[in-house]
XYZ file of C-alpha atoms in Angstrom:
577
model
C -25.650 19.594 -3.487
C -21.932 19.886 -4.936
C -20.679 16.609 -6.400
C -17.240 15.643 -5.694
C -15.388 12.965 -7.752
C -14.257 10.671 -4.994
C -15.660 10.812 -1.252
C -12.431 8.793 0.922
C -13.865 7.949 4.205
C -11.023 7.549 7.266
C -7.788 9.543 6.711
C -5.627 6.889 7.744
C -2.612 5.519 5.354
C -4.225 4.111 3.531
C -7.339 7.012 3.100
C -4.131 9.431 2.760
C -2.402 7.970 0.187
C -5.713 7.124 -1.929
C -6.014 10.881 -1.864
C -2.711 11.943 -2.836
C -3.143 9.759 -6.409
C -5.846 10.813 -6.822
C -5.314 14.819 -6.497
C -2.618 14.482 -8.099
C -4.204 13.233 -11.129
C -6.883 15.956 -10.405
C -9.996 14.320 -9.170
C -11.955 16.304 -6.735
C -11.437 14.058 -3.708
C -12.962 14.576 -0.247
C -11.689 13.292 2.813
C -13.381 12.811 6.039
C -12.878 11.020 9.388
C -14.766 10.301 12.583
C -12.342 11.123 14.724
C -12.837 14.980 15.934
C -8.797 15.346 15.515
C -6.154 13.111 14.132
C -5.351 10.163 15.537
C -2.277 10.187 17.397
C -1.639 6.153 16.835
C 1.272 3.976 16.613
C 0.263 1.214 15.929
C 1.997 0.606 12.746
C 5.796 0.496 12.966
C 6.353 1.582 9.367
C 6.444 0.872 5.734
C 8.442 -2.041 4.381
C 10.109 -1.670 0.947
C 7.139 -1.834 -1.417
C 5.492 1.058 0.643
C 8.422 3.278 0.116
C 8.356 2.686 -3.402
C 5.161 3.955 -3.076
C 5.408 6.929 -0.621
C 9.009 7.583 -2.828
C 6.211 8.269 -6.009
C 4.061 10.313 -4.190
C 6.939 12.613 -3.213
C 7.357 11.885 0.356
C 9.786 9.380 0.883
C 12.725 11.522 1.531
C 10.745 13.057 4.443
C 9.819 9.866 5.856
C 13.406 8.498 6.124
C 14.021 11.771 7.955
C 11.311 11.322 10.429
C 12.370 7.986 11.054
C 14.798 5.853 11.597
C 16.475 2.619 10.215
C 14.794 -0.836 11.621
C 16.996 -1.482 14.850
C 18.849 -4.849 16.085
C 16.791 -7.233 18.591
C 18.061 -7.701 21.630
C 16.296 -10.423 23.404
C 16.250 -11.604 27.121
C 14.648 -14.349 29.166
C 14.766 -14.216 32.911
C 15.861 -10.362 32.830
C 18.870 -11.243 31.343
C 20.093 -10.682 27.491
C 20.386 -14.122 26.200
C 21.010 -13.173 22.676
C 20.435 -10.243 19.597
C 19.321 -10.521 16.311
C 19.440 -8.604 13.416
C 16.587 -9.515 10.672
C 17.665 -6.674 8.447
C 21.751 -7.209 8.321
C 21.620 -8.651 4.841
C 19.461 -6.356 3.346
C 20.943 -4.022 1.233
C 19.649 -2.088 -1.558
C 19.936 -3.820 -4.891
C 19.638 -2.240 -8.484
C 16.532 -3.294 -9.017
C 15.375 -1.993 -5.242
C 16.239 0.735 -3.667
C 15.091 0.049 -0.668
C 16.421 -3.211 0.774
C 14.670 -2.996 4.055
C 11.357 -0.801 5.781
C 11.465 2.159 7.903
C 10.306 2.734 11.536
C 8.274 5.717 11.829
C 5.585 6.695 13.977
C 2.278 6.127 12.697
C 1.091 9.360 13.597
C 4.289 11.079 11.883
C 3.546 9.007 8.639
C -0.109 10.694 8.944
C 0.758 14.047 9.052
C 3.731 13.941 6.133
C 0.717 13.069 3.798
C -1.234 15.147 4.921
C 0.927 17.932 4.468
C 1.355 16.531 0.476
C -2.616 16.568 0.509
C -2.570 20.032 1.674
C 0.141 20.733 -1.231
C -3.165 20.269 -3.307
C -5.692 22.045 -1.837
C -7.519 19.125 -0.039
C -7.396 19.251 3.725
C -8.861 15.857 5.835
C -12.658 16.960 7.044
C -12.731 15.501 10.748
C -15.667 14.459 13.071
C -17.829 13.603 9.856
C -19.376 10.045 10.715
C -20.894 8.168 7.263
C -24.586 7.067 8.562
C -25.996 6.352 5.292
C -24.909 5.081 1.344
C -27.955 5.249 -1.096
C -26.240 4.823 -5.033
C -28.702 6.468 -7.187
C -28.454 7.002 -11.243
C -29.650 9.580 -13.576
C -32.201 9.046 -15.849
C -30.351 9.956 -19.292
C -27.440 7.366 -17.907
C -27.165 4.789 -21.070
C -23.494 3.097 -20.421
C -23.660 -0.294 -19.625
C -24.080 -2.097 -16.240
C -20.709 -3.895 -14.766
C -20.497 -7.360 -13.137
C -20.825 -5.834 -10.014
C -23.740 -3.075 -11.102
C -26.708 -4.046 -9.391
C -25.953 -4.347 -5.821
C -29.080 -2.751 -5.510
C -30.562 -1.419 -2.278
C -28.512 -0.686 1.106
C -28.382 1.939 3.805
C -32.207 2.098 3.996
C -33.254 3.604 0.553
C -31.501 3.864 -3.104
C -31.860 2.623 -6.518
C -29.520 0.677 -8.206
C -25.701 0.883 -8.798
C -25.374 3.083 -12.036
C -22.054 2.630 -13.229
C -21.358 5.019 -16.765
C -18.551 7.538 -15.572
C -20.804 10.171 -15.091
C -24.034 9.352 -14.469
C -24.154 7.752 -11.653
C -23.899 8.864 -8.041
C -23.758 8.094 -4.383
C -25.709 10.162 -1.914
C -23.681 10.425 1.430
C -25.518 10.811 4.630
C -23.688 12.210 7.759
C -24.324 11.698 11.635
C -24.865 15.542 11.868
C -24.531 18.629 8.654
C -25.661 17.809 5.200
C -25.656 15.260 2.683
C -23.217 14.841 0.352
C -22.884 13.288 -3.249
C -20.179 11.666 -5.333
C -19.053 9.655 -7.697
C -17.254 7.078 -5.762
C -16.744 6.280 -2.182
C -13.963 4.513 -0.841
C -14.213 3.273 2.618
C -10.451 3.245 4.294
C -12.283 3.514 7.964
C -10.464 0.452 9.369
C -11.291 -3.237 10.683
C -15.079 -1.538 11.972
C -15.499 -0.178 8.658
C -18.872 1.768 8.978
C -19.137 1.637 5.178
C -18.648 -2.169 4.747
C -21.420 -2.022 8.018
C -23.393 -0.145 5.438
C -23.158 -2.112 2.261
C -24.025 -4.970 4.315
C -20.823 -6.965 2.976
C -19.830 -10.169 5.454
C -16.328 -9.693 7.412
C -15.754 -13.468 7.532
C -12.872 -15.215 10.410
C -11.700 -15.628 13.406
C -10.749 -13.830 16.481
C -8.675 -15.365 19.098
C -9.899 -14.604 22.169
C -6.888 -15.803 23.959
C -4.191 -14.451 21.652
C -4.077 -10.768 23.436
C -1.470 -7.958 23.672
C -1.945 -4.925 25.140
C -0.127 -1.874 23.667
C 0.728 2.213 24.576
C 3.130 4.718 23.784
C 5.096 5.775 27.196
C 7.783 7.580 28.523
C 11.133 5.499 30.123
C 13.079 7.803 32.026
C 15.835 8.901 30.321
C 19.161 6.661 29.904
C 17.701 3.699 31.612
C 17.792 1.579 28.193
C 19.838 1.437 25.176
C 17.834 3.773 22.303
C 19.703 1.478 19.610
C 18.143 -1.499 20.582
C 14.572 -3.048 19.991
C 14.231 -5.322 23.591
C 12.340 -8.230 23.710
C 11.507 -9.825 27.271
C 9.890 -13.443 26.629
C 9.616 -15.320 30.010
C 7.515 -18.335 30.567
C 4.596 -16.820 32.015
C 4.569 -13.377 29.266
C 6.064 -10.965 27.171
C 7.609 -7.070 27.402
C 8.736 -5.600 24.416
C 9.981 -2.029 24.192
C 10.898 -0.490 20.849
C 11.927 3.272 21.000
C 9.987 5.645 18.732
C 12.029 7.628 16.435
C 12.350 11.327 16.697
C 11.595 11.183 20.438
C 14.121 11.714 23.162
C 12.400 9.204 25.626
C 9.586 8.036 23.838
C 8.888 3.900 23.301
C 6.354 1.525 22.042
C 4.900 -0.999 24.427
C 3.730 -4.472 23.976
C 3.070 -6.916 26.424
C 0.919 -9.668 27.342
C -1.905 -8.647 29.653
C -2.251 -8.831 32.854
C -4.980 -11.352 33.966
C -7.308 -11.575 36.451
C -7.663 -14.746 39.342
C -9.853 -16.586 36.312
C -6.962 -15.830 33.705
C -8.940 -12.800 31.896
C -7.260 -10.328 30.566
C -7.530 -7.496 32.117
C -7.636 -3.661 30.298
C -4.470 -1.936 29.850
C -3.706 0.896 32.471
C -0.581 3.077 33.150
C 0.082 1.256 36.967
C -0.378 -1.831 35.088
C 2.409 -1.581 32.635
C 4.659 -0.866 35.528
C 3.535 -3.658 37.034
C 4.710 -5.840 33.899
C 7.564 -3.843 33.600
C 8.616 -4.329 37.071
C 8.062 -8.153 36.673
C 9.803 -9.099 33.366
C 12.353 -6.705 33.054
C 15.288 -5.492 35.513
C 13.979 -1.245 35.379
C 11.550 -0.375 38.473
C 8.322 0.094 37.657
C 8.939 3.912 38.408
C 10.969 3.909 35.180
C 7.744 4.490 33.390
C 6.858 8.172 33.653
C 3.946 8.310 31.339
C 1.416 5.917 29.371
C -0.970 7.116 26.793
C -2.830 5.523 23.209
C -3.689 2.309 25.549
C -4.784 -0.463 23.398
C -5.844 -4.585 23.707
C -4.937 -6.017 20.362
C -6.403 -9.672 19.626
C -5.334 -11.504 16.855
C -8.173 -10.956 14.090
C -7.995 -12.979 10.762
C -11.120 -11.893 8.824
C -11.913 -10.531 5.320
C -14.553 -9.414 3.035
C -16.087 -11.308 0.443
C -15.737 -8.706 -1.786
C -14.155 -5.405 -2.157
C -16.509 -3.459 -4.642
C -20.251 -3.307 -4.163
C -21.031 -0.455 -7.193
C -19.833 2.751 -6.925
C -18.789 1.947 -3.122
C -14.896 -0.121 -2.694
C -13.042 -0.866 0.866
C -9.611 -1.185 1.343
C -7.233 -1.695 4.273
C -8.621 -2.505 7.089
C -11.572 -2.055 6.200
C -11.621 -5.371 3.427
C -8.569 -7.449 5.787
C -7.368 -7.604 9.193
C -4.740 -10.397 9.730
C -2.342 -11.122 12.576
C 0.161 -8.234 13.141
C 3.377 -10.683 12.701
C 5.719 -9.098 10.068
C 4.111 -5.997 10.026
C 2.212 -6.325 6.634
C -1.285 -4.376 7.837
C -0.849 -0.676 7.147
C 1.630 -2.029 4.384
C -0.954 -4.157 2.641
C -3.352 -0.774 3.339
C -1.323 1.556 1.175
C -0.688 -1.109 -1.854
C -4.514 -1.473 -2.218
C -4.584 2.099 -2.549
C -2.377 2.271 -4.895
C -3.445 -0.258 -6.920
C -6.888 1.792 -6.816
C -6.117 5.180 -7.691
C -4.726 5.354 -10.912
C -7.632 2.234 -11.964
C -10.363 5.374 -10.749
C -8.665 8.395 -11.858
C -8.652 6.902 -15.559
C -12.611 5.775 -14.932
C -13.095 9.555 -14.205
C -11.491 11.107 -16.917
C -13.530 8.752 -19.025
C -10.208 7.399 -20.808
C -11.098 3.460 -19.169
C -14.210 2.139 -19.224
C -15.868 1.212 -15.598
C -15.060 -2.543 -15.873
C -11.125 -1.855 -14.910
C -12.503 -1.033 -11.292
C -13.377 -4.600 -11.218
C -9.638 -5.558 -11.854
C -9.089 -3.646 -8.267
C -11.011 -6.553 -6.563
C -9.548 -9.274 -8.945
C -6.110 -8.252 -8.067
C -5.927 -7.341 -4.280
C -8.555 -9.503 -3.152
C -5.968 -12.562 -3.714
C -3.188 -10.442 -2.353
C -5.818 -10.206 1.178
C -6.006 -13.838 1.049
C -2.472 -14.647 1.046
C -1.614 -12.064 3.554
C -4.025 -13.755 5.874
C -2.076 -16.949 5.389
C 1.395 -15.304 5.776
C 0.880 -13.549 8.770
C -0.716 -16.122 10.627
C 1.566 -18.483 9.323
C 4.501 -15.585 10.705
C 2.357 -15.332 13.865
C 2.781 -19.452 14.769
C 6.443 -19.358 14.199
C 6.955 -16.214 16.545
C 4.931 -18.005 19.240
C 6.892 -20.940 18.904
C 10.081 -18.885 18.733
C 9.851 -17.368 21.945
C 9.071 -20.459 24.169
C 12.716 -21.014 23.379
C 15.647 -18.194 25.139
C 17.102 -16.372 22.520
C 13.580 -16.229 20.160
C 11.976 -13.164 19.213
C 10.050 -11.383 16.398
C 13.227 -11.866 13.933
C 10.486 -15.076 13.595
C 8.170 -12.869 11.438
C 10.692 -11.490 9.456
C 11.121 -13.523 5.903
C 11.646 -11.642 2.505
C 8.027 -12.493 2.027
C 7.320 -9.613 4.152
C 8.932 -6.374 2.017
C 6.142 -6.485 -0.197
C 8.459 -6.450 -3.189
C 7.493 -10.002 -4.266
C 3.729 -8.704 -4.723
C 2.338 -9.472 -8.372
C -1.013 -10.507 -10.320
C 0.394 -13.069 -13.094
C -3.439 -14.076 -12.704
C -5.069 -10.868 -13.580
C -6.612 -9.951 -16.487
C -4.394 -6.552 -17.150
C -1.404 -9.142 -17.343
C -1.626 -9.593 -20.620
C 0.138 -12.131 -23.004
C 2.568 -10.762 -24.912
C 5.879 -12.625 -25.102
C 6.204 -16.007 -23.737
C 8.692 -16.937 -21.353
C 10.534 -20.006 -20.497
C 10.708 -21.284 -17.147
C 14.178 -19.525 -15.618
C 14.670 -16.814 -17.844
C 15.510 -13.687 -16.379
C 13.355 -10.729 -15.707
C 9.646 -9.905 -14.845
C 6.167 -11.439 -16.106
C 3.029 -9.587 -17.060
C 1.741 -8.982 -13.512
C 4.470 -8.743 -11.723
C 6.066 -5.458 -10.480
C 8.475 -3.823 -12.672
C 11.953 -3.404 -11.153
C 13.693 -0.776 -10.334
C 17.505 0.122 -12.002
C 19.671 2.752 -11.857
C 20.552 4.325 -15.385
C 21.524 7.631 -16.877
C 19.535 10.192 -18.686
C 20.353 9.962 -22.698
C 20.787 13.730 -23.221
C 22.165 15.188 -20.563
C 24.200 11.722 -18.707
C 22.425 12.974 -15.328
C 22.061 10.086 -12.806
C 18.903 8.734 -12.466
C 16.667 5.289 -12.019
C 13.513 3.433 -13.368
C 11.369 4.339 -11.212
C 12.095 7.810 -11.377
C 10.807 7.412 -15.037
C 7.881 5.608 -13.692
C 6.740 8.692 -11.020
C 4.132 10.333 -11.060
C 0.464 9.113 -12.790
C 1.174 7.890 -15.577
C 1.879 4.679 -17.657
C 5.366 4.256 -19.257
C 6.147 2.527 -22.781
C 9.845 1.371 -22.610
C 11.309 0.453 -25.639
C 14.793 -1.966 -25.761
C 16.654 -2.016 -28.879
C 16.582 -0.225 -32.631
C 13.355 -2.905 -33.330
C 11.109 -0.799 -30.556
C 11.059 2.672 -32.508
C 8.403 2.254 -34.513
C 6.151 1.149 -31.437
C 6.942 3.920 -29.253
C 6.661 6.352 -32.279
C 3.120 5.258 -33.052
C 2.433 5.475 -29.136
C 4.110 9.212 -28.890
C 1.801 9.772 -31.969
C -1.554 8.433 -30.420
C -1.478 9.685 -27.016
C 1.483 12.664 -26.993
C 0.667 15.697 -25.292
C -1.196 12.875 -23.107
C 0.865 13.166 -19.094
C -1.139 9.671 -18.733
C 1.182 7.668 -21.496
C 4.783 8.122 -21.762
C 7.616 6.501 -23.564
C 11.011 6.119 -23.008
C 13.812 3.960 -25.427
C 16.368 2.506 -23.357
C 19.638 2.242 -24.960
C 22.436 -0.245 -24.447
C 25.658 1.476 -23.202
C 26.940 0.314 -26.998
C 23.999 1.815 -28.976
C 24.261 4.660 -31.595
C 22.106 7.327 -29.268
C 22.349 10.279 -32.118
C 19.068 11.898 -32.191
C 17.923 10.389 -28.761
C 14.751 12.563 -27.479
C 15.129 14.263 -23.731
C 13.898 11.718 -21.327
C 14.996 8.671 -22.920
C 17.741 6.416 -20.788
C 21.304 4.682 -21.292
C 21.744 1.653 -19.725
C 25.261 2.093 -19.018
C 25.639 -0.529 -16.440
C 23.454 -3.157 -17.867
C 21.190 -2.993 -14.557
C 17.997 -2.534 -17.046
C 18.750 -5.612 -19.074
C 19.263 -7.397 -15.976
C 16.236 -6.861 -14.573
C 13.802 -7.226 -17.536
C 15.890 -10.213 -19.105
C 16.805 -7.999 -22.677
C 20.016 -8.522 -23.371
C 20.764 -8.013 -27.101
C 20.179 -10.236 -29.386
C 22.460 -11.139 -32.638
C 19.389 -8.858 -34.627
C 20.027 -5.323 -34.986
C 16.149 -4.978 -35.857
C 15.142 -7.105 -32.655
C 13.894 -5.259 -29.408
C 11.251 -5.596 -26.260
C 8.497 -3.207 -25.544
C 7.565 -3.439 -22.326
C 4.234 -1.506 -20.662
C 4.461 -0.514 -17.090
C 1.144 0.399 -15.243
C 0.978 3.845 -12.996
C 1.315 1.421 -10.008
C 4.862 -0.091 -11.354
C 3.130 -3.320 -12.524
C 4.181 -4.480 -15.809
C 1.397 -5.361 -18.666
C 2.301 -6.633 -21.646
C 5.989 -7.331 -22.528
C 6.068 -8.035 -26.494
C 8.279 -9.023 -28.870
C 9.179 -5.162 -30.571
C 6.710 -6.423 -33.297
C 3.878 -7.099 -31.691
C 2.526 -3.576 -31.811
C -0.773 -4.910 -31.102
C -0.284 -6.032 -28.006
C 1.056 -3.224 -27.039
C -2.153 -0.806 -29.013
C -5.163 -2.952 -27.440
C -3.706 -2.591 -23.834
C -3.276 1.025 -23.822
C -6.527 1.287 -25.335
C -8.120 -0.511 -22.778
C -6.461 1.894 -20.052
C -6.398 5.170 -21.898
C -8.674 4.582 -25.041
C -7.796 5.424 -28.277
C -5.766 8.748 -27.834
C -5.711 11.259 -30.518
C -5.307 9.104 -32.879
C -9.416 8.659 -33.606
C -9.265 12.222 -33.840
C -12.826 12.221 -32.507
C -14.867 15.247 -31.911
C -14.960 16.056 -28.550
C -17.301 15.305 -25.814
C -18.153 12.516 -28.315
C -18.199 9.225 -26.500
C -16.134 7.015 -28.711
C -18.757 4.028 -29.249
C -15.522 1.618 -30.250
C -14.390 1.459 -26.282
């Protein structure tokens, strides 16, 4: 039975993008999905500005603003008549240290297939109609490395010893509905609020549903010219709700929401093609027979539940799978694809054997209190919409809040936020923890355009150094771990600095945008400088003092080891880590 590195089970978002970083860092990753054929969903209307980030280091950002289209104006009505319009987005703008001022609306399904084209790019194609039936984590004899907090989770899925946890020894055997077993090291369930994986590790999925808090939803067909494309319309009348958003790259396409229909004793009753005429016939001023087709019928309830824990051994959840909140604001396929991110660079360095097996419980430790907040956001988002709309003129502009672009996401609590430099309340720039802007800048050698994150791309973590006082730290780092793709540093000069000698790849700040952002403007000392460490998922460190190359040596240890430096034989396992 063939091992592969990571086993990714449902190839939604946030499956997908799990198994992008992870190929990309070249982990043998699997994919496979329930579902006979893709999905065609919608219920996600896109990613906010976080999620581009994101999507924008995996490659695929450019292709996703083409498939989609800019978030559109509001145009409410009550009593079939437009009372007034709102635009949540008007203010947002790109800034220097974000590109992307506001999300995108794409098609869920269209999102789905642009990474799985980049997944394709690296030889891993999703395996479909492969249902996970059984988890046993087993552990090989000769396996010596030590346990981690969460190592003996012991026996589920019917049979199994315990967890094993050293980067190699241990396994999980896979068990399908039909075809044979499989093994690997990992498994990640993505496979959505009725995670069959969480089923498996028998992991609680603790909260509420509200019964009475019910929308039912479909893609359809309006005939064409009967509404303005440009517009998102929102009917909210006293006794329900039609809202019609068209979906880009279609000529007549639109997503449907509504409250149900209900039967005599006020039950909802399913969704069906006749009845969304019905409720488009009632609430709005277009005849029912404006609806030429309805398709992907869903009931959504409001669902606010989460599990107790995200990592049970060798077996994590993310997405759906570990949180479902209330839809308001649009943070649940966006909360799906930062977990994954903050997952796959955390694994790939467990499986190269640079990290030991304790950072995957810094996955948990970070994103479990991101889950819990989200809960509170959206529902908090969910009861100002509701009251919004009992008023003319409210609408979903209610759920909008900066809050909501993701970009405000950090873990100043975590333990990879280390020290470092202290700051004083109201200085400028980030924290340990939080995420490391963006800015645009120019490249040293050559004065090319380009940005931050740009230097960030791709798997690795970056070493920036600010001022003359950060050479020496970024020279012993280039000396430890060059010829490494994981660890990369880059000086970044002032627009006044002396840049003779400066390496390819290093940056001018020639606007100041840098210093902005990370709070380094020069100081009176020539010898003075910042180093600041920026994780492979844009999260900063440790930001030091350009002295403190300790700091800056035990956290890069801790994520890549000790480098060449030890100049250790190899295949020896370096007994200092």
């Amino acid at each position: 039975m063939g091992m592969t590195d990571v086993l990714i089970v449902g190839a939604g978002p946030t499956g997908l993008v799990l198994a992008c970083d992870l190929a990309r860092r070249g982990a043998a990753v699997r994919v496979v999905d329930r579902s006979p054929a893709p999905p065609r969903t919608s219920r996600a209307k896109g990613p906010n500005p976080r999620s581009l980030e994101i999507l924008d280091d995996l490659g695929v950002a450019e292709e996703v603003l083409a498939a989609g289209s800019a978030p559109l104006p509001m145009l409410k009505y009550r009593d079939r008549r437009p009372v007034a319009e709102a635009d949540p987005w008007a203010d947002s703008a790109p800034s220097p240290d974000a590109r992307y001022g506001r999300g995108w609306l794409i098609a869920q399904w269209r999102l789905e297939g642009i990474l799985r084209d980049r997944l394709a790019g690296y030889g891993v194609r999703v395996e479909p109609g492969r249902e996970v039936v059984g988890l046993a984590q087993g552990r090989n004899e000769d396996e010596s490395r030590g346990e981690s907090r969460s190592g003996s989770d012991g026996d589920y899925g019917g049979h199994g010893a315990h967890g094993g946890h050293g980067a190699h020894g241990g396994h999980v055997d896979v068990t399908y509905a039909d075809g044979p077993a499989g093994r690997a090291r990992y498994v990640v369930g993505c496979d959505g609020a009725h995670s069959s994986v969480r089923r498996l590790l028998g992991i609680p999925f603790e909260g509420t549903t509200a019964e009475d808090q019910v929308m039912v939803c479909g893609d359809i067909d309006l005939a064409d010219g009967v509404l303005d494309r440009t517009r998102w319309h929102q009917w909210f009348d006293e006794d329900g709700a039609v809202m019609l958003c068209p979906i880009p790259g279609t000529r007549t396409g639109w997503w449907f929401q509504a409250g149900p229909e209900r039967d005599g004793r006020g039950r909802p009753l399913a969704p069906t093609a006749d009845g969304f005429r019905r409720l488009l016939a009632h609430h709005t001023a277009l005849p029912g027979r404006a609806l030429t087709r309805a398709e992907l019928l869903s009931t959504y309830r409001v669902n606010v539940r989460m599990a107790d824990r995200f990592r049970a051994g060798r077996v994590l959840l993310a997405g759906d799978a570990a949180h479902v909140h209330a839809i308001a604001g649009g943070l649940g396929m966006n909360t799906g694809i930062q977990d994954a991110f903050n997952l796959g660079w955390k694994l790939g360095l467990v499986l190269a054997g640079h990290a030991d097996v304790e950072l995957l419980d810094t996955y948990e430790e970070e994103r479990l209190p991101v889950a819990a907040r989200t809960l509170d956001l959206t529902s908090e988002r969910l009861r100002a919409t509701l009251e919004a709309i009992r008023r003319p003129g409210g609408g979903l502009d209610a759920a909008i809040t900066p809050d909501t672009t993701g970009l405000g996401v950090g873990y100043r609590w975590s333990s990879l936020a280390a020290g470092g430099r202290a700051q004083k309340a109201g200085e400028p720039g980030p924290r340990a923890g939080d995420r490391a802007p963006d800015a645009p800048c120019a490249d040293a050698t050559t004065g090319e355009r380009t940005r931050l994150h740009r230097v960030f791309a791709g798997p690795g973590t970056t070493v920036l150094g600010f001022g003359p006082g950060s050479a020496a730290v970024l020279r012993e780092t280039a000396n430890a771990y060059g010829g490494d793709a994981d660890v990369r540093v880059c000086r970044v000069y002032a627009a006044h600095e002396d840049r003779a000698g400066a390496e390819p790849g290093t940056v001018v700040d020639d606007a100041g945008h840098v210093a902005a952002a990370y709070g380094t403007e020069a100081s009176g000392d020539p010898a003075a400088g910042t180093v600041v460490v920026v994780r492979p998922d844009h999260h900063v460190g440790v930001l030091a003092p350009a002295d403190d190359a300790r700091s800056v040596r035990e956290y890069l240890r801790r994520l890549h080891g000790t480098g060449r430096s030890a100049e250790r034989p190899p295949g020896m396992v370096d007994a200092a880590r």
